[in-house]
Amino acid sequence: MKAIILLGPPGAGKGTIAERLRSGAGYIHVSTGDMLREAIKSGTPSGMEADVFMKRGDLVPDSIIISIVEDRLSGFDSDASLMFDGFPRTLKQADMLGGMLSRKGAVLKRVFFLDAPDDLLVSRLCGRRICRSCGVNYHVRNVPPKKTGICDVCGGELYQRADDHEDTIKNRLEVYKRQTSDLIKRYEADGVLLRVDSSRDVNEVVGDMMDDLGICRCCG
Ligand code: AP5
């Protein structure tokens, strides 16, 4: 088993890049944000508890995160290539992941630290719209759908995430700086961190990451 981590502030492009690396390079996408939204939709007790924190833009308690990640990872076999998006976000979560990987004899190959200026992050998130049916991402100005509010791909309804409003976005950025940026120092000291300027065109960003992972840009 091998693993990579996509680390970075809200709106850095973790989900967008993960989708490209999943389809182009066969990495399994493990997103704690997606798992929590799924738990909220299904009305599970963890989902209901997490919802309160997510609506404010605060981190969900480590105990909930560690339990959903352990559940998700128990099913993977030893040759899986895992890509963590939005996890870990605290030193405690990083310790849990490190322990889990070493028990499975797995290697943490790379931590990509995706970064972009705050004003760009805020404008990306304020304008983001997502298809309720197929999950494709749009942006009201940068990537608008042909018909307002309707997905080009499947005709589904587009919605704005509950935490994609300006005040909550600002809190998410504060929380990231306070609680998650310590991980940069941790992984830098471990010699696995690579800084990536994710304010650039997404094709350039993904191309650089594929080069670093030794994956062919054309055929994966
Ligand atoms: P989560 O769902 O992980 O959200 P996030 O980290 O805030 O990140 P986003 O999904 O908003 O942004 P992204 O970096 O994926 O950017 P994207 O590719 O979508 O977490 C949500 C909440 O869940 C947290 O606040 C917390 O409460 C809780 N949570 C989750 N994990 C947790 C954990 N481990 N511990 C505790 N709590 C946890 O891109 C954004 C927009 O920009 C899109 O519209 C996209 O099209 C556009 N875009 C992306 N890249 C580019 C580019 N290069 N050029 C132009 N546009 C771009």
JSON list of C-alpha atoms in Angstrom, two decimals, residues 61-179:
[
{"chain": "A", "resi": 61, "resn": "PRO", "atom": "CA", "xyz": [-13.69, 16.49, 16.57]},
{"chain": "A", "resi": 62, "resn": "ASP", "atom": "CA", "xyz": [-10.77, 14.10, 15.99]},
{"chain": "A", "resi": 63, "resn": "SER", "atom": "CA", "xyz": [-12.70, 11.19, 17.57]},
{"chain": "A", "resi": 64, "resn": "ILE", "atom": "CA", "xyz": [-15.36, 11.29, 14.80]},
{"chain": "A", "resi": 65, "resn": "ILE", "atom": "CA", "xyz": [-12.82, 11.72, 12.01]},
{"chain": "A", "resi": 66, "resn": "ILE", "atom": "CA", "xyz": [-10.55, 8.92, 13.23]},
{"chain": "A", "resi": 67, "resn": "SER", "atom": "CA", "xyz": [-13.46, 6.52, 13.50]},
{"chain": "A", "resi": 68, "resn": "ILE", "atom": "CA", "xyz": [-14.81, 7.21, 9.97]},
{"chain": "A", "resi": 69, "resn": "VAL", "atom": "CA", "xyz": [-11.32, 6.98, 8.44]},
{"chain": "A", "resi": 70, "resn": "GLU", "atom": "CA", "xyz": [-10.56, 3.69, 10.24]},
{"chain": "A", "resi": 71, "resn": "ASP", "atom": "CA", "xyz": [-13.84, 2.28, 8.97]},
{"chain": "A", "resi": 72, "resn": "ARG", "atom": "CA", "xyz": [-13.12, 3.34, 5.39]},
{"chain": "A", "resi": 73, "resn": "LEU", "atom": "CA", "xyz": [-9.56, 2.04, 5.38]},
{"chain": "A", "resi": 74, "resn": "SER", "atom": "CA", "xyz": [-10.27, -1.36, 6.84]},
{"chain": "A", "resi": 75, "resn": "GLY", "atom": "CA", "xyz": [-11.45, -2.66, 3.45]},
{"chain": "A", "resi": 76, "resn": "PHE", "atom": "CA", "xyz": [-8.39, -1.82, 1.33]},
{"chain": "A", "resi": 77, "resn": "ASP", "atom": "CA", "xyz": [-5.89, -4.47, 0.32]},
{"chain": "A", "resi": 78, "resn": "SER", "atom": "CA", "xyz": [-2.14, -4.18, 0.49]},
{"chain": "A", "resi": 79, "resn": "ASP", "atom": "CA", "xyz": [-1.54, -2.96, -3.07]},
{"chain": "A", "resi": 80, "resn": "ALA", "atom": "CA", "xyz": [-3.98, 0.00, -2.90]},
{"chain": "A", "resi": 81, "resn": "SER", "atom": "CA", "xyz": [-2.75, 3.52, -3.74]},
{"chain": "A", "resi": 82, "resn": "LEU", "atom": "CA", "xyz": [-4.57, 5.94, -1.46]},
{"chain": "A", "resi": 83, "resn": "MET", "atom": "CA", "xyz": [-4.93, 9.69, -1.85]},
{"chain": "A", "resi": 84, "resn": "PHE", "atom": "CA", "xyz": [-6.07, 11.60, 1.24]},
{"chain": "A", "resi": 85, "resn": "ASP", "atom": "CA", "xyz": [-7.91, 14.87, 0.64]},
{"chain": "A", "resi": 86, "resn": "GLY", "atom": "CA", "xyz": [-8.57, 17.06, 3.69]},
{"chain": "A", "resi": 87, "resn": "PHE", "atom": "CA", "xyz": [-7.10, 14.46, 6.05]},
{"chain": "A", "resi": 88, "resn": "PRO", "atom": "CA", "xyz": [-5.13, 14.71, 8.26]},
{"chain": "A", "resi": 89, "resn": "ARG", "atom": "CA", "xyz": [-5.95, 18.19, 9.56]},
{"chain": "A", "resi": 90, "resn": "THR", "atom": "CA", "xyz": [-4.49, 17.98, 13.07]},
{"chain": "A", "resi": 91, "resn": "LEU", "atom": "CA", "xyz": [-1.32, 16.50, 14.54]},
{"chain": "A", "resi": 92, "resn": "LYS", "atom": "CA", "xyz": [-3.45, 13.87, 16.30]},
{"chain": "A", "resi": 93, "resn": "GLN", "atom": "CA", "xyz": [-4.97, 12.79, 12.97]},
{"chain": "A", "resi": 94, "resn": "ALA", "atom": "CA", "xyz": [-1.48, 12.72, 11.43]},
{"chain": "A", "resi": 95, "resn": "ASP", "atom": "CA", "xyz": [-0.29, 10.44, 14.24]},
{"chain": "A", "resi": 96, "resn": "MET", "atom": "CA", "xyz": [-3.24, 8.12, 13.67]},
{"chain": "A", "resi": 97, "resn": "LEU", "atom": "CA", "xyz": [-2.53, 7.96, 9.94]},
{"chain": "A", "resi": 98, "resn": "GLY", "atom": "CA", "xyz": [1.18, 7.37, 10.51]},
{"chain": "A", "resi": 99, "resn": "GLY", "atom": "CA", "xyz": [0.39, 4.49, 12.89]},
{"chain": "A", "resi": 100, "resn": "MET", "atom": "CA", "xyz": [-2.11, 2.95, 10.51]},
{"chain": "A", "resi": 101, "resn": "LEU", "atom": "CA", "xyz": [0.27, 3.14, 7.54]},
{"chain": "A", "resi": 102, "resn": "SER", "atom": "CA", "xyz": [3.15, 1.62, 9.47]},
{"chain": "A", "resi": 103, "resn": "ARG", "atom": "CA", "xyz": [0.94, -1.25, 10.76]},
{"chain": "A", "resi": 104, "resn": "LYS", "atom": "CA", "xyz": [0.09, -2.05, 7.14]},
{"chain": "A", "resi": 105, "resn": "GLY", "atom": "CA", "xyz": [3.72, -1.71, 6.04]},
{"chain": "A", "resi": 106, "resn": "ALA", "atom": "CA", "xyz": [2.64, 1.18, 3.78]},
{"chain": "A", "resi": 107, "resn": "VAL", "atom": "CA", "xyz": [4.70, 4.15, 2.63]},
{"chain": "A", "resi": 108, "resn": "LEU", "atom": "CA", "xyz": [3.71, 7.83, 2.75]},
{"chain": "A", "resi": 109, "resn": "LYS", "atom": "CA", "xyz": [5.14, 8.77, -0.60]},
{"chain": "A", "resi": 110, "resn": "ARG", "atom": "CA", "xyz": [4.40, 12.46, -0.80]},
{"chain": "A", "resi": 111, "resn": "VAL", "atom": "CA", "xyz": [2.50, 15.28, 0.90]},
{"chain": "A", "resi": 112, "resn": "PHE", "atom": "CA", "xyz": [1.54, 17.94, -1.65]},
{"chain": "A", "resi": 113, "resn": "PHE", "atom": "CA", "xyz": [1.07, 21.30, 0.03]},
{"chain": "A", "resi": 114, "resn": "LEU", "atom": "CA", "xyz": [-1.26, 23.18, -2.31]},
{"chain": "A", "resi": 115, "resn": "ASP", "atom": "CA", "xyz": [-1.32, 26.90, -1.73]},
{"chain": "A", "resi": 116, "resn": "ALA", "atom": "CA", "xyz": [-2.87, 30.05, -3.19]},
{"chain": "A", "resi": 117, "resn": "PRO", "atom": "CA", "xyz": [-3.52, 33.60, -1.90]},
{"chain": "A", "resi": 118, "resn": "ASP", "atom": "CA", "xyz": [-6.51, 34.09, 0.43]},
{"chain": "A", "resi": 119, "resn": "ASP", "atom": "CA", "xyz": [-8.42, 36.45, -1.89]},
{"chain": "A", "resi": 120, "resn": "LEU", "atom": "CA", "xyz": [-8.30, 33.86, -4.68]},
{"chain": "A", "resi": 121, "resn": "LEU", "atom": "CA", "xyz": [-9.46, 31.11, -2.30]},
{"chain": "A", "resi": 122, "resn": "VAL", "atom": "CA", "xyz": [-12.42, 33.22, -1.14]},
{"chain": "A", "resi": 123, "resn": "SER", "atom": "CA", "xyz": [-13.48, 34.05, -4.69]},
{"chain": "A", "resi": 124, "resn": "ARG", "atom": "CA", "xyz": [-13.19, 30.39, -5.80]},
{"chain": "A", "resi": 125, "resn": "LEU", "atom": "CA", "xyz": [-15.35, 29.20, -2.91]},
{"chain": "A", "resi": 126, "resn": "CYS", "atom": "CA", "xyz": [-17.97, 31.97, -3.01]},
{"chain": "A", "resi": 127, "resn": "GLY", "atom": "CA", "xyz": [-18.59, 31.20, -6.70]},
{"chain": "A", "resi": 128, "resn": "ARG", "atom": "CA", "xyz": [-18.48, 27.40, -6.47]},
{"chain": "A", "resi": 129, "resn": "ARG", "atom": "CA", "xyz": [-21.62, 25.50, -7.47]},
{"chain": "A", "resi": 130, "resn": "ILE", "atom": "CA", "xyz": [-21.92, 21.70, -7.41]},
{"chain": "A", "resi": 131, "resn": "CYS", "atom": "CA", "xyz": [-24.27, 19.33, -9.20]},
{"chain": "A", "resi": 132, "resn": "ARG", "atom": "CA", "xyz": [-26.54, 17.53, -6.73]},
{"chain": "A", "resi": 133, "resn": "SER", "atom": "CA", "xyz": [-26.72, 14.46, -9.00]},
{"chain": "A", "resi": 134, "resn": "CYS", "atom": "CA", "xyz": [-23.24, 13.87, -10.46]},
{"chain": "A", "resi": 135, "resn": "GLY", "atom": "CA", "xyz": [-21.03, 16.11, -8.27]},
{"chain": "A", "resi": 136, "resn": "VAL", "atom": "CA", "xyz": [-19.42, 18.11, -11.11]},
{"chain": "A", "resi": 137, "resn": "ASN", "atom": "CA", "xyz": [-18.03, 21.49, -9.97]},
{"chain": "A", "resi": 138, "resn": "TYR", "atom": "CA", "xyz": [-18.80, 24.86, -11.59]},
{"chain": "A", "resi": 139, "resn": "HIS", "atom": "CA", "xyz": [-17.93, 28.45, -10.83]},
{"chain": "A", "resi": 140, "resn": "VAL", "atom": "CA", "xyz": [-20.42, 31.24, -11.48]},
{"chain": "A", "resi": 141, "resn": "ARG", "atom": "CA", "xyz": [-17.83, 33.33, -13.37]},
{"chain": "A", "resi": 142, "resn": "ASN", "atom": "CA", "xyz": [-14.83, 31.08, -14.17]},
{"chain": "A", "resi": 143, "resn": "VAL", "atom": "CA", "xyz": [-16.66, 27.90, -15.21]},
{"chain": "A", "resi": 144, "resn": "PRO", "atom": "CA", "xyz": [-20.33, 28.82, -15.62]},
{"chain": "A", "resi": 145, "resn": "PRO", "atom": "CA", "xyz": [-22.87, 26.20, -16.73]},
{"chain": "A", "resi": 146, "resn": "LYS", "atom": "CA", "xyz": [-24.58, 26.86, -20.07]},
{"chain": "A", "resi": 147, "resn": "LYS", "atom": "CA", "xyz": [-27.91, 27.29, -18.27]},
{"chain": "A", "resi": 148, "resn": "THR", "atom": "CA", "xyz": [-27.90, 28.97, -14.84]},
{"chain": "A", "resi": 149, "resn": "GLY", "atom": "CA", "xyz": [-28.42, 26.46, -12.02]},
{"chain": "A", "resi": 150, "resn": "ILE", "atom": "CA", "xyz": [-28.41, 23.38, -14.31]},
{"chain": "A", "resi": 151, "resn": "CYS", "atom": "CA", "xyz": [-25.58, 20.87, -14.80]},
{"chain": "A", "resi": 152, "resn": "ASP", "atom": "CA", "xyz": [-24.26, 20.66, -18.38]},
{"chain": "A", "resi": 153, "resn": "VAL", "atom": "CA", "xyz": [-23.36, 17.00, -17.93]},
{"chain": "A", "resi": 154, "resn": "CYS", "atom": "CA", "xyz": [-26.52, 15.44, -16.47]},
{"chain": "A", "resi": 155, "resn": "GLY", "atom": "CA", "xyz": [-29.14, 18.21, -16.22]},
{"chain": "A", "resi": 156, "resn": "GLY", "atom": "CA", "xyz": [-29.07, 17.98, -12.38]},
{"chain": "A", "resi": 157, "resn": "GLU", "atom": "CA", "xyz": [-29.68, 20.92, -10.05]},
{"chain": "A", "resi": 158, "resn": "LEU", "atom": "CA", "xyz": [-26.65, 22.98, -8.99]},
{"chain": "A", "resi": 159, "resn": "TYR", "atom": "CA", "xyz": [-26.34, 23.99, -5.33]},
{"chain": "A", "resi": 160, "resn": "GLN", "atom": "CA", "xyz": [-24.03, 26.02, -3.13]},
{"chain": "A", "resi": 161, "resn": "ARG", "atom": "CA", "xyz": [-22.39, 24.20, -0.20]},
{"chain": "A", "resi": 162, "resn": "ALA", "atom": "CA", "xyz": [-23.74, 25.35, 3.20]},
{"chain": "A", "resi": 163, "resn": "ASP", "atom": "CA", "xyz": [-20.19, 26.36, 4.23]},
{"chain": "A", "resi": 164, "resn": "ASP", "atom": "CA", "xyz": [-19.43, 28.28, 1.00]},
{"chain": "A", "resi": 165, "resn": "HIS", "atom": "CA", "xyz": [-20.71, 31.65, 2.26]},
{"chain": "A", "resi": 166, "resn": "GLU", "atom": "CA", "xyz": [-18.24, 34.46, 2.85]},
{"chain": "A", "resi": 167, "resn": "ASP", "atom": "CA", "xyz": [-18.31, 34.56, 6.68]},
{"chain": "A", "resi": 168, "resn": "THR", "atom": "CA", "xyz": [-17.99, 30.79, 7.00]},
{"chain": "A", "resi": 169, "resn": "ILE", "atom": "CA", "xyz": [-15.22, 30.72, 4.38]},
{"chain": "A", "resi": 170, "resn": "LYS", "atom": "CA", "xyz": [-13.27, 33.32, 6.37]},
{"chain": "A", "resi": 171, "resn": "ASN", "atom": "CA", "xyz": [-13.64, 31.18, 9.52]},
{"chain": "A", "resi": 172, "resn": "ARG", "atom": "CA", "xyz": [-12.53, 28.06, 7.59]},
{"chain": "A", "resi": 173, "resn": "LEU", "atom": "CA", "xyz": [-9.38, 29.90, 6.48]},
{"chain": "A", "resi": 174, "resn": "GLU", "atom": "CA", "xyz": [-8.68, 31.05, 10.08]},
{"chain": "A", "resi": 175, "resn": "VAL", "atom": "CA", "xyz": [-9.24, 27.52, 11.39]},
{"chain": "A", "resi": 176, "resn": "TYR", "atom": "CA", "xyz": [-6.90, 26.13, 8.73]},
{"chain": "A", "resi": 177, "resn": "LYS", "atom": "CA", "xyz": [-4.13, 28.57, 9.74]},
{"chain": "A", "resi": 178, "resn": "ARG", "atom": "CA", "xyz": [-4.62, 27.86, 13.46]},
{"chain": "A", "resi": 179, "resn": "GLN", "atom": "CA", "xyz": [-5.09, 24.09, 13.43]}
]
